Short mmCIF file of C-alpha atoms in Angstrom, two decimals:
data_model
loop_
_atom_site.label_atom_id
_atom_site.label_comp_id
_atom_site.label_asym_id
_atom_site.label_seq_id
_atom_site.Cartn_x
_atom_site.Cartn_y
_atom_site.Cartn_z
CA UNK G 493 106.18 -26.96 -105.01
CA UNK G 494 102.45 -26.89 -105.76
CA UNK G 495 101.72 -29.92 -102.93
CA UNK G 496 103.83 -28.13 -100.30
CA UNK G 497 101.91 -25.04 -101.18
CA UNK G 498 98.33 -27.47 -101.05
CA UNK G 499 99.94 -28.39 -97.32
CA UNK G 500 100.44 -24.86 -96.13
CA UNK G 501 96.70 -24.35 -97.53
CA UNK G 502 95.09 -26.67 -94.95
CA UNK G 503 97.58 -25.42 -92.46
CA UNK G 504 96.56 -21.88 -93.18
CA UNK G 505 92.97 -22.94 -93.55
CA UNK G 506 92.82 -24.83 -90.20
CA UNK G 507 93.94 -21.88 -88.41
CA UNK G 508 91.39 -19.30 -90.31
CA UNK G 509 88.95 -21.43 -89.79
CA UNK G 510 88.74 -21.58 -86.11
CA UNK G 511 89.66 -17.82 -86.20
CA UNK G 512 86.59 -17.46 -87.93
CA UNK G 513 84.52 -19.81 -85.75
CA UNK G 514 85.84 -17.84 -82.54
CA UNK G 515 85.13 -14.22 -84.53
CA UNK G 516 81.23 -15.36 -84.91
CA UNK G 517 81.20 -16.80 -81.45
CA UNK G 518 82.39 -13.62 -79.93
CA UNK G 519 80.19 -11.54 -81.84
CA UNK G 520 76.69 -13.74 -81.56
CA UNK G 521 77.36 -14.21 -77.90
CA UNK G 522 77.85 -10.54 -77.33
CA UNK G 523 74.73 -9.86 -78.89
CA UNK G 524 72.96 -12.27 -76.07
CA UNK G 525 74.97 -10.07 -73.39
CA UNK G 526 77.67 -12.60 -72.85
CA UNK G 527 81.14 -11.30 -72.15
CA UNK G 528 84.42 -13.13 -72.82
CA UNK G 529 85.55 -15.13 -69.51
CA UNK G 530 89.10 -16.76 -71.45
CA UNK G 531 90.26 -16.29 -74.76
CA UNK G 532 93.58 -17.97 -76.31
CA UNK G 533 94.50 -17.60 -80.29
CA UNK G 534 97.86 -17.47 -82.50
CA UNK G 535 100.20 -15.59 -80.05
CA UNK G 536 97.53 -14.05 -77.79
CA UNK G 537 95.58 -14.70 -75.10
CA UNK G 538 93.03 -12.57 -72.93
CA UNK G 539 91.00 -12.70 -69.23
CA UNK G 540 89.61 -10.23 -67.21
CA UNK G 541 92.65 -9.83 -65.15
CA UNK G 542 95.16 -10.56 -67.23
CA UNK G 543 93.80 -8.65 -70.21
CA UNK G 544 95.53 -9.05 -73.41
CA UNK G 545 99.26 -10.81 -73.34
CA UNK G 546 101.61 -13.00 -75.68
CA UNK G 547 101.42 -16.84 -74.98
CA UNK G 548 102.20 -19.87 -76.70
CA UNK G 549 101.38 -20.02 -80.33
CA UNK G 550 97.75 -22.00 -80.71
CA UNK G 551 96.46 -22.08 -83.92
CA UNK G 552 93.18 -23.74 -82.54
CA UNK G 553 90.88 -20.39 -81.49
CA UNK G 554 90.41 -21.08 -77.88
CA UNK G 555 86.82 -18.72 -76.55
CA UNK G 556 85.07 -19.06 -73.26
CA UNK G 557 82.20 -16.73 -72.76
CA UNK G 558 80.13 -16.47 -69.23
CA UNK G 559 76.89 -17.52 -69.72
CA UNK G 560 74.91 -16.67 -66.60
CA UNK G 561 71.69 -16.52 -66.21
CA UNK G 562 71.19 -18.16 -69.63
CA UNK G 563 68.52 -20.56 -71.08
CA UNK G 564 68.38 -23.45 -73.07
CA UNK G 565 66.81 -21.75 -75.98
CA UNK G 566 68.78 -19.06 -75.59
CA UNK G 567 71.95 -21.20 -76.04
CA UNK G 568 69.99 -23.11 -78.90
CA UNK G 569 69.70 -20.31 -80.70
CA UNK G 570 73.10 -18.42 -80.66
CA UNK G 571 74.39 -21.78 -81.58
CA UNK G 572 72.22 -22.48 -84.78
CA UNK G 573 72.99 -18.68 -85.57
CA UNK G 574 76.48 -18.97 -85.39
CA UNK G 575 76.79 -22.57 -87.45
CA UNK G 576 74.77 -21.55 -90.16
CA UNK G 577 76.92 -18.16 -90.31
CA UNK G 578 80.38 -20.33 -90.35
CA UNK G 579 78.84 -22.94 -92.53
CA UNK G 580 77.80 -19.93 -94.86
CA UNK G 581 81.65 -18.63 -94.64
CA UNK G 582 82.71 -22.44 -95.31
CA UNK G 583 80.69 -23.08 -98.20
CA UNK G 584 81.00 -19.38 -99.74
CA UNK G 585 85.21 -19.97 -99.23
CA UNK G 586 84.81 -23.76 -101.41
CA UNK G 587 82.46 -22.24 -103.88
CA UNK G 588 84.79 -19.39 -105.25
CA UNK G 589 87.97 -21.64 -105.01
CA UNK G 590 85.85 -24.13 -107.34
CA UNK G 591 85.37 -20.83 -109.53
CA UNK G 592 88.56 -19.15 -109.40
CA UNK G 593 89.96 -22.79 -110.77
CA UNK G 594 87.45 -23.06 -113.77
CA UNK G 595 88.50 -19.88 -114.57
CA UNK G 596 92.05 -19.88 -114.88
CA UNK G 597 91.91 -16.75 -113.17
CA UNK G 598 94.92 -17.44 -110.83
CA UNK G 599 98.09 -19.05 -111.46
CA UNK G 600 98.84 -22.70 -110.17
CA UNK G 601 100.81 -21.93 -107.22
CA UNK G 602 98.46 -19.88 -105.88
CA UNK G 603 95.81 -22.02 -106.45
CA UNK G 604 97.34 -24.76 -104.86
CA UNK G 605 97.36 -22.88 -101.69
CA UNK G 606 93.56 -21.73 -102.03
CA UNK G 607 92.84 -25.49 -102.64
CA UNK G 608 94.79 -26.46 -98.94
CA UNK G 609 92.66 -23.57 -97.60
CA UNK G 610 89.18 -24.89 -99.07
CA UNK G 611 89.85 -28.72 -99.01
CA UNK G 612 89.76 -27.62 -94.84
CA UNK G 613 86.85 -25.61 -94.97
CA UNK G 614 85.01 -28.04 -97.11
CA UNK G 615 86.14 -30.74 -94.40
CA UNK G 616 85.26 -28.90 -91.04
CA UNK G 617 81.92 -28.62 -92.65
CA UNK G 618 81.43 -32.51 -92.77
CA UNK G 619 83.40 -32.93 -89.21
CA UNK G 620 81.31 -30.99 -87.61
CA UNK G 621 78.16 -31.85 -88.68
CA UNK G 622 79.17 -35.76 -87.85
CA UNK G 623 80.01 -35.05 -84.49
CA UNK G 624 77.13 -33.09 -84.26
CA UNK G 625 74.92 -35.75 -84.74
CA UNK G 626 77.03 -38.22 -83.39
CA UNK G 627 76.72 -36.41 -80.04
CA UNK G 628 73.06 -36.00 -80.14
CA UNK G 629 72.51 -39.84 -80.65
CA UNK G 630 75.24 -40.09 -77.79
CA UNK G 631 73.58 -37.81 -75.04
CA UNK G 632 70.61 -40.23 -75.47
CA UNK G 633 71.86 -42.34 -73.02
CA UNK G 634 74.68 -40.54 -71.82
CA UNK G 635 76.06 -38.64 -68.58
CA UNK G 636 76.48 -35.37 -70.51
CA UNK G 637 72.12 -33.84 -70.40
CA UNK G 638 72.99 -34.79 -66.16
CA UNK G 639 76.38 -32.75 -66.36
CA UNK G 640 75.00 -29.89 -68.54
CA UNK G 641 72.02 -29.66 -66.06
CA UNK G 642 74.11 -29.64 -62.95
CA UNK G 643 76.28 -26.76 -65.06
CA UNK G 644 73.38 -24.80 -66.10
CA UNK G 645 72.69 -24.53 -62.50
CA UNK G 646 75.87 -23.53 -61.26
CA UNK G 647 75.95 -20.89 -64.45
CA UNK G 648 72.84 -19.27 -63.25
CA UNK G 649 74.16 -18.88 -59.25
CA UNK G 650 71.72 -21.18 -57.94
CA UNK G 651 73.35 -21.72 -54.12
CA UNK G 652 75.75 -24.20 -54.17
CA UNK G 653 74.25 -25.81 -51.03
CA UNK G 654 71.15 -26.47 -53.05
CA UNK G 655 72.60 -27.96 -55.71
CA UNK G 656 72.83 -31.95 -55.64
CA UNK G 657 75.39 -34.06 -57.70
CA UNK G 658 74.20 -38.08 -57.67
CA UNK G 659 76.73 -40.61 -58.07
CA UNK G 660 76.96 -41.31 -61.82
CA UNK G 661 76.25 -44.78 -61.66
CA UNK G 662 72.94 -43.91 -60.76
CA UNK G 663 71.71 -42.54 -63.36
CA UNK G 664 72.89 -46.26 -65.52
CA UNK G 665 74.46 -44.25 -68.46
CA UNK G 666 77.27 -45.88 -70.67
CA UNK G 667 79.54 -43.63 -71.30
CA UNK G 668 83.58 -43.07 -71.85
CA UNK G 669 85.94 -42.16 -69.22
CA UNK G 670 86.18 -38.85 -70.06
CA UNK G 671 82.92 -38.38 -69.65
CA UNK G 672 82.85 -39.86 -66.25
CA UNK G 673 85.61 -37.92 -64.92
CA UNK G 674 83.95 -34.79 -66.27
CA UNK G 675 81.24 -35.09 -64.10
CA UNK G 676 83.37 -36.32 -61.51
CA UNK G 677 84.73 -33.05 -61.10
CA UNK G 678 81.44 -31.74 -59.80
CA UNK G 679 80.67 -34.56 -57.82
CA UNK G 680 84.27 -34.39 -56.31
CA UNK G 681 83.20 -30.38 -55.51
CA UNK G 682 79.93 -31.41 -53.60
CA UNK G 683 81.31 -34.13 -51.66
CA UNK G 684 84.17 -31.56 -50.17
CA UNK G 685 81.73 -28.85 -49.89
CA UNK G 686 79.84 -31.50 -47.73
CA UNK G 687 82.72 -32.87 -45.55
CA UNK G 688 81.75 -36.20 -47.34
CA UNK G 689 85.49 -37.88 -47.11
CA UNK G 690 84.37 -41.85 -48.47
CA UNK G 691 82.43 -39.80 -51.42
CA UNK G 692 85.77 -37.71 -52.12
CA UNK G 693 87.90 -40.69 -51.95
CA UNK G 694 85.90 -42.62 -54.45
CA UNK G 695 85.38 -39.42 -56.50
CA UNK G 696 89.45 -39.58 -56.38
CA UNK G 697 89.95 -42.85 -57.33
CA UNK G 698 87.74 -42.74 -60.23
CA UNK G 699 89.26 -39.61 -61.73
CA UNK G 700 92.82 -41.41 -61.15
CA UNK G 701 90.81 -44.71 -62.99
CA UNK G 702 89.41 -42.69 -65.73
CA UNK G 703 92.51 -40.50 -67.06
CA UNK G 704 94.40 -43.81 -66.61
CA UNK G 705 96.87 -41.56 -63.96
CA UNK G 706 99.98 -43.96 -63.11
CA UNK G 707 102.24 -42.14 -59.95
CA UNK G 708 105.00 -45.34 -60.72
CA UNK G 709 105.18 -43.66 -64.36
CA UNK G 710 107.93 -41.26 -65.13
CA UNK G 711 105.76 -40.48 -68.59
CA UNK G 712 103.92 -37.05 -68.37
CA UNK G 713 100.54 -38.43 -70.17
CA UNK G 714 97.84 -35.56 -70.22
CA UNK G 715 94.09 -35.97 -71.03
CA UNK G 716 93.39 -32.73 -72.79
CA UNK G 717 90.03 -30.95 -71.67
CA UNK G 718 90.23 -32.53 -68.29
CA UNK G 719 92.39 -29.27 -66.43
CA UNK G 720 89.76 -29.71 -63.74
CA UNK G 721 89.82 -33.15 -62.95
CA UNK G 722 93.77 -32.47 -62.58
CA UNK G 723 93.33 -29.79 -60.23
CA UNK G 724 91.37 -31.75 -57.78
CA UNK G 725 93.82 -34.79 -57.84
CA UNK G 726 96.73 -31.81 -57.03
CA UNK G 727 93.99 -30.46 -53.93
CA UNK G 728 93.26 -34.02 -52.69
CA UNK G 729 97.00 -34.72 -52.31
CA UNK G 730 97.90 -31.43 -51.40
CA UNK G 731 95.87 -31.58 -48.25
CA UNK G 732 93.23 -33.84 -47.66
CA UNK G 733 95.64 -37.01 -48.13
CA UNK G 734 99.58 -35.25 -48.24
CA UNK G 735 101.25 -37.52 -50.77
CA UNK G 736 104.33 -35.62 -51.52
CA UNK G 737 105.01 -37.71 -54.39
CA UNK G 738 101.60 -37.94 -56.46
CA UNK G 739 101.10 -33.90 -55.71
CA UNK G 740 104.88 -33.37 -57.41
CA UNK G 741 103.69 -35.55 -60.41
CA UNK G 742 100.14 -34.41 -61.10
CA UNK G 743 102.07 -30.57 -60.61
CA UNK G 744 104.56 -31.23 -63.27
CA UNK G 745 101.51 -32.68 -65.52
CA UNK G 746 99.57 -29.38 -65.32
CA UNK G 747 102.93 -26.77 -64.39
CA UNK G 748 102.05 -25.21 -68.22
CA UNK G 749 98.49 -24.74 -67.46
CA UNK G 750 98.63 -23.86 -63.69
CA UNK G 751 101.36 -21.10 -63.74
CA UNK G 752 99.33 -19.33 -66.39
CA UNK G 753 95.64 -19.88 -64.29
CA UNK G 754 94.67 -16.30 -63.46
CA UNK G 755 91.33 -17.60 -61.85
CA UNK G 756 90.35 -18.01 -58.51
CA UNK G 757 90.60 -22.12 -58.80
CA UNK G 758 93.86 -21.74 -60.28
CA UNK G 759 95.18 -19.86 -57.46
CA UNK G 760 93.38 -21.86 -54.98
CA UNK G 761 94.95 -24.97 -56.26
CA UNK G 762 98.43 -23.66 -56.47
CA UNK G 763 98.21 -22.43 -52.96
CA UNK G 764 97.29 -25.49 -51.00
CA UNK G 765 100.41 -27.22 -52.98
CA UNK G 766 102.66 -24.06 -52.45
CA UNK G 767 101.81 -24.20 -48.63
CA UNK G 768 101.10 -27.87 -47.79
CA UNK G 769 104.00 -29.36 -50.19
CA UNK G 770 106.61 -26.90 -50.93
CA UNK G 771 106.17 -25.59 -47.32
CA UNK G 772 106.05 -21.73 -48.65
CA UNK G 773 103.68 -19.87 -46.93
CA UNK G 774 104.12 -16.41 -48.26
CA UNK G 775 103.99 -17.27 -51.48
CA UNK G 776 100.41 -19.11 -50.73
CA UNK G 777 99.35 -16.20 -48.47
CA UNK G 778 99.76 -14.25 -51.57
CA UNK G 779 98.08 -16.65 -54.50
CA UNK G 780 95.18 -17.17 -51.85
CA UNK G 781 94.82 -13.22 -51.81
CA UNK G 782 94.90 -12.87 -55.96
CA UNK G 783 92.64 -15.94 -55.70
CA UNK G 784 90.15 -14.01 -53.56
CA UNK G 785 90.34 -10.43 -55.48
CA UNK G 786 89.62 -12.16 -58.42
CA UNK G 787 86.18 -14.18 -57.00
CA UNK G 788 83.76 -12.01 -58.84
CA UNK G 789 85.47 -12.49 -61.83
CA UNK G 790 84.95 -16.61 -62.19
CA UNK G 791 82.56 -17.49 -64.91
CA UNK G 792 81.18 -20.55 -63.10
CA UNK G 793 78.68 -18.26 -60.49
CA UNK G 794 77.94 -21.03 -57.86
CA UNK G 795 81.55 -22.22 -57.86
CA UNK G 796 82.76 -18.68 -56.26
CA UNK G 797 81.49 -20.08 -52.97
CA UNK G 798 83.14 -23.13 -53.07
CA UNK G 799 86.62 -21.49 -53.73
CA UNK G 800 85.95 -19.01 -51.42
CA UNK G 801 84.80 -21.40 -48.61
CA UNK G 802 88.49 -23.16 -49.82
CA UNK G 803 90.36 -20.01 -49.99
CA UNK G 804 89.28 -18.48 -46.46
CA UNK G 805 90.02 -22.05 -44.83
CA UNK G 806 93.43 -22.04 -45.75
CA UNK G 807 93.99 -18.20 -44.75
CA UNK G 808 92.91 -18.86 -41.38
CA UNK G 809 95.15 -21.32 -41.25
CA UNK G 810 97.92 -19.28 -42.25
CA UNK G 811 96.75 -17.01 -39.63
CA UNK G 812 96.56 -19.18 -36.65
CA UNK G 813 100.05 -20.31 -37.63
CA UNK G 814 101.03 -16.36 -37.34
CA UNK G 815 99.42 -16.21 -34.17
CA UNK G 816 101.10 -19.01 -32.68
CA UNK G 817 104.90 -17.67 -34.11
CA UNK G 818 104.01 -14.79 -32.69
CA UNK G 819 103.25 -15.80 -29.23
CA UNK G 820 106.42 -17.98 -29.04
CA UNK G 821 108.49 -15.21 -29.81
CA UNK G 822 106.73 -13.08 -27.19
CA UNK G 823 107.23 -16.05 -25.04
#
């Protein structure tokens, strides 16, 4: 009894943990004059638009906050404030289990389930700090200071006109595939915003390289943390190369995610497949409007302008395609 009792412990302790972690993020980042962009936990999850609603259960504390306008020390310190306020939590939570258990002053069972809850705490502690370091020795010779900086800018609304994305083998970085298709993303945005079409088409087959995407597959395989890169393999064969096929398996890939995407990207996305390769133009005259009303709202400033530009191209398309039913009926 007492070891599935130690189980539910790190269960229970894994899920107030990151509670915890998302509590102090909310509140240190408020105090900078961030607000909450996305926020997904237990049964609930929150946006602007969307405000609070029931979802899938998550016991991972899921908080995005906007962060325009920000600095680097500004980050740097919120951050340090927050992780010495969890690891303060962490350490206070291991100390008085440690106590309560020299003392006797609980009974086994229930002790058992404190220990779970600690033995978690006491490990996030040493997780976190590892990868901690481990990703500061990494970004030494990484792609992620070159993605952070292009972010930053985009964060802060610098024009998105202005803002230049290199290939990534220019910079000579080793780094995993992730990574690479991370910042492929962006350079994948900039090449469309710039009518580049070889630069999108390698950007594409990198992203398809990188997340190891195989259309011959039946298998569903998802690379977590990579939405994005998803979204612009969906867009590419959605409309700038209409493969029926690839768009109906990358859209069964990201169907959970998509269908619950109340941002202007989401919607952007989902229209160009709704109109270009389920052939439903209503329904992507509508997502295109929601996708437009809710342009303000996106966290990433600079972005707006590139969904926008994407938004009001399709719309005019959908309206010249009005114009001309409605002169063949006239006719």
């Amino acid at each position: 009894m007492e070891i599935i009792l130690f189980t539910s412990g790190i269960l229970i302790g894994l899920t107030l943990a990151y509670g915890i972690y998302g509590l102090l993020t909310f509140i240190i980042e408020s105090m900078f004059g961030r607000k909450i962009a996305a926020f997904k936990y237990l049964f609930f999850s929150y946006t602007p638009s969307t405000r609070f609603h029931i979802c899938n259960f998550s016991p991972i504390c899921e908080i995005t906050m906007k962060k325009e306008n920000d600095t680097e020390k500004q980050a740097a310190i919120s951050y340090i404030i927050k992780i010495v306020l969890y690891f303060t939590v962490c350490v206070g939570t291991a100390l008085l289990t440690i106590r309560l258990y020299k003392s006797n002053a609980v009974g086994s069972k229930l002790m058992a389930l404190l220990g779970g809850i600690a033995l978690w705490f006491a490990g996030d502690i040493f997780f976190r700090t590892y990868f901690t370091v481990k990703t500061i020795i990494k970004e030494k010779n990484s792609l992620s200071p070159h993605y952070k900086a292009i972010v930053k800018k985009m964060l802060d609304g610098v024009p998105f006109s202005q803002i230049e994305v290199p290939d990534h083998r220019s910079y000579g970085c080793k780094d995993d595939k992730a990574s690479i298709a991370r910042y492929q993303h962006l350079v994948f945005m900039n090449r469309v915003w710039n009518n580049d079409s070889a630069g999108i088409l390698f950007s594409v087959r990198t992203m398809e390289d990188c997340i190891n995407m195989n259309y011959a597959s039946h298998e569903k395989s998802y690379m977590l943390g990579l939405t994005d890169v998803y979204y612009d393999l969906l867009f590419y064969y959605s409309y700038f190369d209409l493969q029926y096929y690839r768009a109906v398996k990358i859209f069964k890939i990201i169907k959970p995610d998509l269908m619950k995407d109340h941002d202007s990207n989401g919607y952007r996305t989902l229209a160009y497949y709704t109109y270009y390769i389920l052939k439903d133009e209503a329904s992507a005259e509508e997502q295109l409007k929601k996708g437009l009303e809710l342009l303000d709202e996106f966290p990433i400033v600079s972005q707006r302008e590139y969904e926008k530009m994407l938004i009001e191209r399709l719309l005019k398309i959908i309206k010249a395609n009005h114009n001309i039913g409605q002169q063949s009926l006239i006719l």
